[in-house]
PDB file of C-alpha atoms in Angstrom:
ATOM      1  CA  MET A  13     230.829 -49.338 127.996  1.00 49.00           C
ATOM      2  CA  PRO A  14     233.295 -49.229 130.339  1.00 55.00           C
ATOM      3  CA  ASN A  15     235.979 -51.861 130.072  1.00 54.00           C
ATOM      4  CA  LEU A  16     236.332 -54.044 133.076  1.00 60.00           C
ATOM      5  CA  GLY A  17     239.577 -55.831 133.438  1.00 60.00           C
ATOM      6  CA  GLY A  18     240.636 -56.010 129.643  1.00 68.00           C
ATOM      7  CA  GLY A  19     243.194 -53.865 128.090  1.00 77.00           C
ATOM      8  CA  ALA A  20     242.520 -50.842 125.395  1.00 85.00           C
ATOM      9  CA  LYS A  21     241.116 -51.870 122.404  1.00 88.00           C
ATOM     10  CA  CYS A  22     243.545 -52.643 118.877  1.00 88.00           C
ATOM     11  CA  GLY A  23     243.539 -49.521 116.578  1.00 84.00           C
ATOM     12  CA  ALA A  24     243.401 -52.336 113.694  1.00 85.00           C
ATOM     13  CA  CYS A  25     241.012 -55.514 114.298  1.00 89.00           C
ATOM     14  CA  GLU A  26     239.489 -53.203 117.900  1.00 87.00           C
ATOM     15  CA  LYS A  27     239.410 -56.072 119.477  1.00 90.00           C
ATOM     16  CA  THR A  28     241.164 -55.984 123.855  1.00 90.00           C
ATOM     17  CA  VAL A  29     244.698 -55.666 123.704  1.00 87.00           C
ATOM     18  CA  TYR A  30     246.256 -56.845 127.121  1.00 86.00           C
ATOM     19  CA  HIS A  31     249.433 -55.480 128.108  1.00 83.00           C
ATOM     20  CA  ALA A  32     252.119 -58.286 126.981  1.00 82.00           C
ATOM     21  CA  GLU A  33     251.009 -58.536 123.678  1.00 84.00           C
ATOM     22  CA  GLU A  34     250.350 -54.850 123.061  1.00 86.00           C
ATOM     23  CA  ILE A  35     252.635 -52.207 120.898  1.00 87.00           C
ATOM     24  CA  GLN A  36     251.543 -48.408 121.166  1.00 86.00           C
ATOM     25  CA  CYS A  37     251.798 -45.825 118.490  1.00 84.00           C
ATOM     26  CA  ASN A  38     250.416 -42.249 118.076  1.00 81.00           C
ATOM     27  CA  GLY A  39     248.475 -43.025 121.828  1.00 82.00           C
ATOM     28  CA  ARG A  40     246.869 -46.333 120.225  1.00 86.00           C
ATOM     29  CA  SER A  41     247.304 -49.299 121.345  1.00 87.00           C
ATOM     30  CA  PHE A  42     247.616 -52.623 118.250  1.00 87.00           C
ATOM     31  CA  HIS A  43     248.223 -56.064 118.659  1.00 88.00           C
ATOM     32  CA  LYS A  44     251.786 -57.072 117.446  1.00 86.00           C
ATOM     33  CA  THR A  45     249.963 -58.961 114.748  1.00 88.00           C
ATOM     34  CA  CYS A  46     247.682 -56.337 114.111  1.00 90.00           C
ATOM     35  CA  PHE A  47     251.202 -54.151 113.248  1.00 88.00           C
ATOM     36  CA  HIS A  48     251.477 -53.918 110.288  1.00 87.00           C
ATOM     37  CA  CYS A  49     251.264 -51.378 106.817  1.00 89.00           C
ATOM     38  CA  MET A  50     247.514 -50.140 106.455  1.00 86.00           C
ATOM     39  CA  ALA A  51     248.690 -50.619 102.852  1.00 86.00           C
ATOM     40  CA  CYS A  52     251.200 -53.416 101.598  1.00 89.00           C
ATOM     41  CA  ARG A  53     250.895 -55.367 105.165  1.00 86.00           C
ATOM     42  CA  LYS A  54     254.293 -55.718 105.748  1.00 88.00           C
ATOM     43  CA  ALA A  55     254.944 -55.647 109.631  1.00 88.00           C
ATOM     44  CA  LEU A  56     255.897 -53.145 111.294  1.00 87.00           C
ATOM     45  CA  ASP A  57     258.116 -52.086 114.740  1.00 86.00           C
ATOM     46  CA  SER A  58     259.248 -48.724 116.189  1.00 81.00           C
ATOM     47  CA  THR A  59     262.192 -48.030 113.120  1.00 86.00           C
ATOM     48  CA  THR A  60     259.480 -48.335 110.103  1.00 85.00           C
ATOM     49  CA  VAL A  61     256.382 -47.300 111.324  1.00 88.00           C
ATOM     50  CA  ALA A  62     255.061 -43.631 110.185  1.00 87.00           C
ATOM     51  CA  ALA A  63     251.292 -43.206 111.311  1.00 85.00           C
ATOM     52  CA  HIS A  64     248.765 -40.473 108.897  1.00 81.00           C
ATOM     53  CA  GLU A  65     246.441 -39.639 111.556  1.00 80.00           C
ATOM     54  CA  SER A  66     244.788 -43.017 112.684  1.00 80.00           C
ATOM     55  CA  GLU A  67     247.251 -45.188 109.772  1.00 85.00           C
ATOM     56  CA  ILE A  68     249.798 -46.829 109.976  1.00 87.00           C
ATOM     57  CA  TYR A  69     252.205 -46.920 107.618  1.00 88.00           C
ATOM     58  CA  CYS A  70     255.386 -48.253 105.955  1.00 89.00           C
ATOM     59  CA  LYS A  71     257.738 -45.679 105.665  1.00 86.00           C
ATOM     60  CA  VAL A  72     258.015 -46.345 102.123  1.00 85.00           C
ATOM     61  CA  CYS A  73     254.036 -46.686 101.854  1.00 86.00           C
ATOM     62  CA  TYR A  74     253.519 -43.062 103.548  1.00 84.00           C
ATOM     63  CA  GLY A  75     255.773 -41.818 101.492  1.00 81.00           C
ATOM     64  CA  ARG A  76     253.745 -42.867  98.534  1.00 81.00           C
ATOM     65  CA  ARG A  77     250.362 -41.709  99.767  1.00 82.00           C
ATOM     66  CA  TYR A  78     251.441 -38.368 101.080  1.00 78.00           C
ATOM     67  CA  GLY A  79     254.947 -37.608 100.376  1.00 75.00           C
ATOM     68  CA  PRO A  80     256.084 -35.217  97.760  1.00 74.00           C
ATOM     69  CA  LYS A  81     254.400 -35.522  94.416  1.00 65.00           C
ATOM     70  CA  GLY A  82     256.186 -34.963  90.689  1.00 59.00           C
ATOM     71  CA  ILE A  83     259.311 -35.784  88.800  1.00 58.00           C
ATOM     72  CA  GLY A  84     261.985 -36.748  90.610  1.00 54.00           C
ATOM     73  CA  TYR A  85     260.240 -37.892  93.651  1.00 53.00           C
ATOM     74  CA  GLY A  86     259.903 -41.266  94.345  1.00 50.00           C
ATOM     75  CA  GLN A  87     262.202 -43.232  92.343  1.00 49.00           C
ATOM     76  CA  GLY A  88     264.853 -43.622  94.583  1.00 49.00           C
ATOM     77  CA  ALA A  89     266.858 -46.935  95.138  1.00 47.00           C
ATOM     78  CA  GLY A  90     264.948 -49.543  95.592  1.00 48.00           C
ATOM     79  CA  CYS A  91     262.160 -48.815  93.398  1.00 49.00           C
ATOM     80  CA  LEU A  92     260.870 -50.153  90.160  1.00 50.00           C
ATOM     81  CA  SER A  93     259.749 -47.410  87.901  1.00 50.00           C
ATOM     82  CA  THR A  94     258.015 -48.293  84.783  1.00 53.00           C
ATOM     83  CA  ASP A  95     256.486 -44.939  83.857  1.00 49.00           C
ATOM     84  CA  THR A  96     257.891 -44.543  80.302  1.00 50.00           C
ATOM     85  CA  GLY A  97     257.409 -41.000  80.845  1.00 46.00           C
ATOM     86  CA  GLU A  98     254.624 -41.217  77.872  1.00 55.00           C
ATOM     87  CA  HIS A  99     252.119 -38.869  80.143  1.00 49.00           C
ATOM     88  CA  LEU A 100     255.054 -36.263  79.529  1.00 43.00           C
ATOM     89  CA  GLY A 101     255.093 -36.224  75.488  1.00 46.00           C
ATOM     90  CA  LEU A 102     258.225 -38.438  76.492  1.00 45.00           C
ATOM     91  CA  SER A 103     258.850 -41.466  74.476  1.00 50.00           C
ATOM     92  CA  PRO A 104     260.892 -44.594  75.323  1.00 49.00           C
ATOM     93  CA  LYS A 105     263.889 -45.064  74.745  1.00 47.00           C
ATOM     94  CA  PRO A 106     266.336 -48.764  74.633  1.00 47.00           C
ATOM     95  CA  ALA A 107     268.186 -49.359  77.302  1.00 45.00           C
ATOM     96  CA  HIS A 108     272.050 -47.933  75.201  1.00 45.00           C
ATOM     97  CA  SER A 109     270.794 -45.792  72.741  1.00 45.00           C
ATOM     98  CA  THR A 110     273.428 -44.330  71.178  1.00 45.00           C
ATOM     99  CA  THR A 111     272.957 -40.411  69.762  1.00 45.00           C
ATOM    100  CA  SER A 112     274.025 -40.445  65.803  1.00 46.00           C
ATOM    101  CA  ASN A 113     273.921 -36.843  66.010  1.00 50.00           C
ATOM    102  CA  PRO A 114     275.460 -35.462  68.931  1.00 50.00           C
ATOM    103  CA  SER A 115     274.858 -31.409  68.314  1.00 50.00           C
ATOM    104  CA  LYS A 116     270.391 -32.674  68.387  1.00 51.00           C
ATOM    105  CA  PHE A 117     271.422 -34.279  72.038  1.00 50.00           C
ATOM    106  CA  THR A 118     272.994 -31.062  73.342  1.00 48.00           C
ATOM    107  CA  ALA A 119     270.875 -28.968  72.012  1.00 47.00           C
ATOM    108  CA  LYS A 120     268.004 -31.164  73.840  1.00 48.00           C
ATOM    109  CA  PHE A 121     270.343 -31.808  77.014  1.00 53.00           C
ATOM    110  CA  GLY A 122     272.476 -29.560  77.271  1.00 54.00           C
ATOM    111  CA  GLU A 123     275.937 -30.126  77.588  1.00 62.00           C
ATOM    112  CA  SER A 124     277.243 -32.385  80.457  1.00 75.00           C
ATOM    113  CA  GLU A 125     279.889 -30.800  82.592  1.00 85.00           C
ATOM    114  CA  LYS A 126     283.052 -32.684  82.367  1.00 89.00           C
ATOM    115  CA  CYS A 127     285.526 -33.340  85.298  1.00 91.00           C
ATOM    116  CA  PRO A 128     289.282 -31.405  85.248  1.00 90.00           C
ATOM    117  CA  ARG A 129     291.074 -34.281  86.235  1.00 89.00           C
ATOM    118  CA  CYS A 130     290.166 -37.104  83.488  1.00 91.00           C
ATOM    119  CA  GLY A 131     288.579 -35.001  81.153  1.00 90.00           C
ATOM    120  CA  LYS A 132     285.131 -37.431  81.205  1.00 91.00           C
ATOM    121  CA  SER A 133     281.833 -35.942  81.637  1.00 89.00           C
ATOM    122  CA  VAL A 134     280.800 -35.970  85.440  1.00 86.00           C
ATOM    123  CA  TYR A 135     276.696 -36.842  86.275  1.00 85.00           C
ATOM    124  CA  ALA A 136     274.918 -35.495  89.227  1.00 82.00           C
ATOM    125  CA  ALA A 137     275.156 -38.975  91.202  1.00 81.00           C
ATOM    126  CA  GLU A 138     278.464 -38.952  91.343  1.00 83.00           C
ATOM    127  CA  LYS A 139     279.454 -35.114  90.878  1.00 85.00           C
ATOM    128  CA  VAL A 140     281.285 -33.546  94.487  1.00 86.00           C
ATOM    129  CA  MET A 141     282.318 -29.944  93.947  1.00 85.00           C
ATOM    130  CA  GLY A 142     285.455 -28.876  94.827  1.00 84.00           C
ATOM    131  CA  GLY A 143     287.365 -25.935  94.033  1.00 80.00           C
ATOM    132  CA  GLY A 144     283.988 -24.293  92.120  1.00 82.00           C
ATOM    133  CA  LYS A 145     283.722 -27.930  89.848  1.00 86.00           C
ATOM    134  CA  PRO A 146     282.580 -30.513  89.237  1.00 88.00           C
ATOM    135  CA  TRP A 147     284.352 -33.898  90.257  1.00 87.00           C
ATOM    136  CA  HIS A 148     284.305 -37.407  90.441  1.00 89.00           C
ATOM    137  CA  LYS A 149     284.038 -39.393  92.829  1.00 87.00           C
ATOM    138  CA  THR A 150     286.583 -41.460  92.713  1.00 89.00           C
ATOM    139  CA  CYS A 151     288.662 -38.390  90.723  1.00 91.00           C
ATOM    140  CA  PHE A 152     288.411 -36.027  94.207  1.00 89.00           C
ATOM    141  CA  ARG A 153     291.368 -37.241  95.995  1.00 91.00           C
ATOM    142  CA  CYS A 154     294.891 -35.146  96.252  1.00 91.00           C
ATOM    143  CA  ALA A 155     297.667 -34.348  93.197  1.00 91.00           C
ATOM    144  CA  ILE A 156     300.546 -35.145  94.888  1.00 92.00           C
ATOM    145  CA  CYS A 157     299.141 -38.479  97.507  1.00 92.00           C
ATOM    146  CA  GLY A 158     296.370 -39.485  95.667  1.00 89.00           C
ATOM    147  CA  LYS A 159     294.504 -39.308  99.321  1.00 90.00           C
ATOM    148  CA  SER A 160     290.746 -39.097  98.759  1.00 88.00           C
ATOM    149  CA  LEU A 161     289.331 -35.998  99.927  1.00 88.00           C
ATOM    150  CA  GLU A 162     286.842 -34.622 101.803  1.00 85.00           C
ATOM    151  CA  SER A 163     285.503 -30.960 102.316  1.00 78.00           C
ATOM    152  CA  THR A 164     286.841 -30.540 105.380  1.00 82.00           C
ATOM    153  CA  ASN A 165     290.743 -31.700 104.211  1.00 85.00           C
ATOM    154  CA  VAL A 166     290.515 -30.567 100.328  1.00 86.00           C
ATOM    155  CA  THR A 167     292.147 -27.481  98.836  1.00 87.00           C
ATOM    156  CA  ASP A 168     292.544 -26.060  95.776  1.00 86.00           C
ATOM    157  CA  LYS A 169     295.489 -24.247  93.581  1.00 87.00           C
ATOM    158  CA  ASP A 170     295.329 -23.354  90.172  1.00 86.00           C
ATOM    159  CA  GLY A 171     292.371 -26.074  89.645  1.00 83.00           C
ATOM    160  CA  GLU A 172     293.731 -28.686  91.080  1.00 89.00           C
ATOM    161  CA  LEU A 173     293.036 -30.634  94.219  1.00 89.00           C
ATOM    162  CA  TYR A 174     295.567 -30.594  97.051  1.00 90.00           C
ATOM    163  CA  CYS A 175     295.168 -32.334 100.535  1.00 90.00           C
ATOM    164  CA  LYS A 176     295.767 -30.036 104.290  1.00 88.00           C
ATOM    165  CA  VAL A 177     298.974 -31.694 104.045  1.00 89.00           C
ATOM    166  CA  CYS A 178     300.401 -32.058 100.819  1.00 90.00           C
ATOM    167  CA  TYR A 179     300.163 -28.060 100.725  1.00 87.00           C
ATOM    168  CA  ALA A 180     300.784 -27.111 103.408  1.00 86.00           C
ATOM    169  CA  LYS A 181     304.380 -28.854 102.056  1.00 87.00           C
ATOM    170  CA  ASN A 182     304.803 -27.365  99.135  1.00 87.00           C
ATOM    171  CA  PHE A 183     302.809 -24.346  98.950  1.00 84.00           C
ATOM    172  CA  GLY A 184     302.318 -23.005 102.517  1.00 80.00           C
ATOM    173  CA  PRO A 185     304.855 -21.029 104.154  1.00 79.00           C
ATOM    174  CA  THR A 186     308.456 -21.711 104.510  1.00 72.00           C
ATOM    175  CA  GLY A 187     311.691 -21.021 107.188  1.00 68.00           C
ATOM    176  CA  ILE A 188     311.530 -21.372 111.135  1.00 68.00           C
ATOM    177  CA  GLY A 189     309.120 -23.197 112.223  1.00 62.00           C
ATOM    178  CA  PHE A 190     308.039 -24.131 109.590  1.00 57.00           C
ATOM    179  CA  GLY A 191     309.200 -27.846 108.531  1.00 56.00           C
ATOM    180  CA  GLY A 192     312.618 -25.987 106.515  1.00 52.00           C
ATOM    181  CA  LEU A 193     314.735 -24.239 108.955  1.00 50.00           C
ATOM    182  CA  THR A 194     315.131 -25.231 112.177  1.00 49.00           C
ATOM    183  CA  HIS A 195     317.995 -23.086 113.189  1.00 50.00           C
ATOM    184  CA  GLN A 196     320.141 -19.443 111.932  1.00 51.00           C
ATOM    185  CA  VAL A 197     323.667 -20.478 111.448  1.00 51.00           C
ATOM    186  CA  GLU A 198     325.699 -17.048 111.876  1.00 53.00           C
ATOM    187  CA  LYS A 199     328.849 -16.851 109.856  1.00 51.00           C
ATOM    188  CA  LYS A 200     331.236 -15.211 112.171  1.00 54.00           C
ATOM    189  CA  GLU A 201     334.170 -13.257 110.723  1.00 52.00           C
TER     190      GLU A 201
END
């Protein structure tokens, strides 16, 4: 059937979409009011849409439906997980459980790495590697000036971290032209 002066058909409601109300996605046209996630019905825009063949989703629903599956996926910040792990043979634990026998705990879960600065356990969410050792993000600072460090300005010496400026001042070359002696004084006899 020929299109007689109207617009394209909406990908959601199949009605005519006129230019003033048209949103295009994956070569298909939608009304502004029909451009929402097919799973949760959340309104979409060009930054939140994820398309799969002829279906449109918000990025969260798209990830749940077509993203990677398994342990560790889909549990980012903002996701509420009610999975207790019973299907994996794990029993639910109270929120603030303490282990009465640390040797059983370490045998089951392994020894956690310790931060060289504070000596406390470093967990994956707060771990920064420097000098081949794990550090807390808050402990990843210059040992002399206390400046917060990044991979671009960190140097290590004898298991301690320094910013490049402090490292150069304290362990770098010395002499003429290196911030030490600026000129030589000759003795006349």
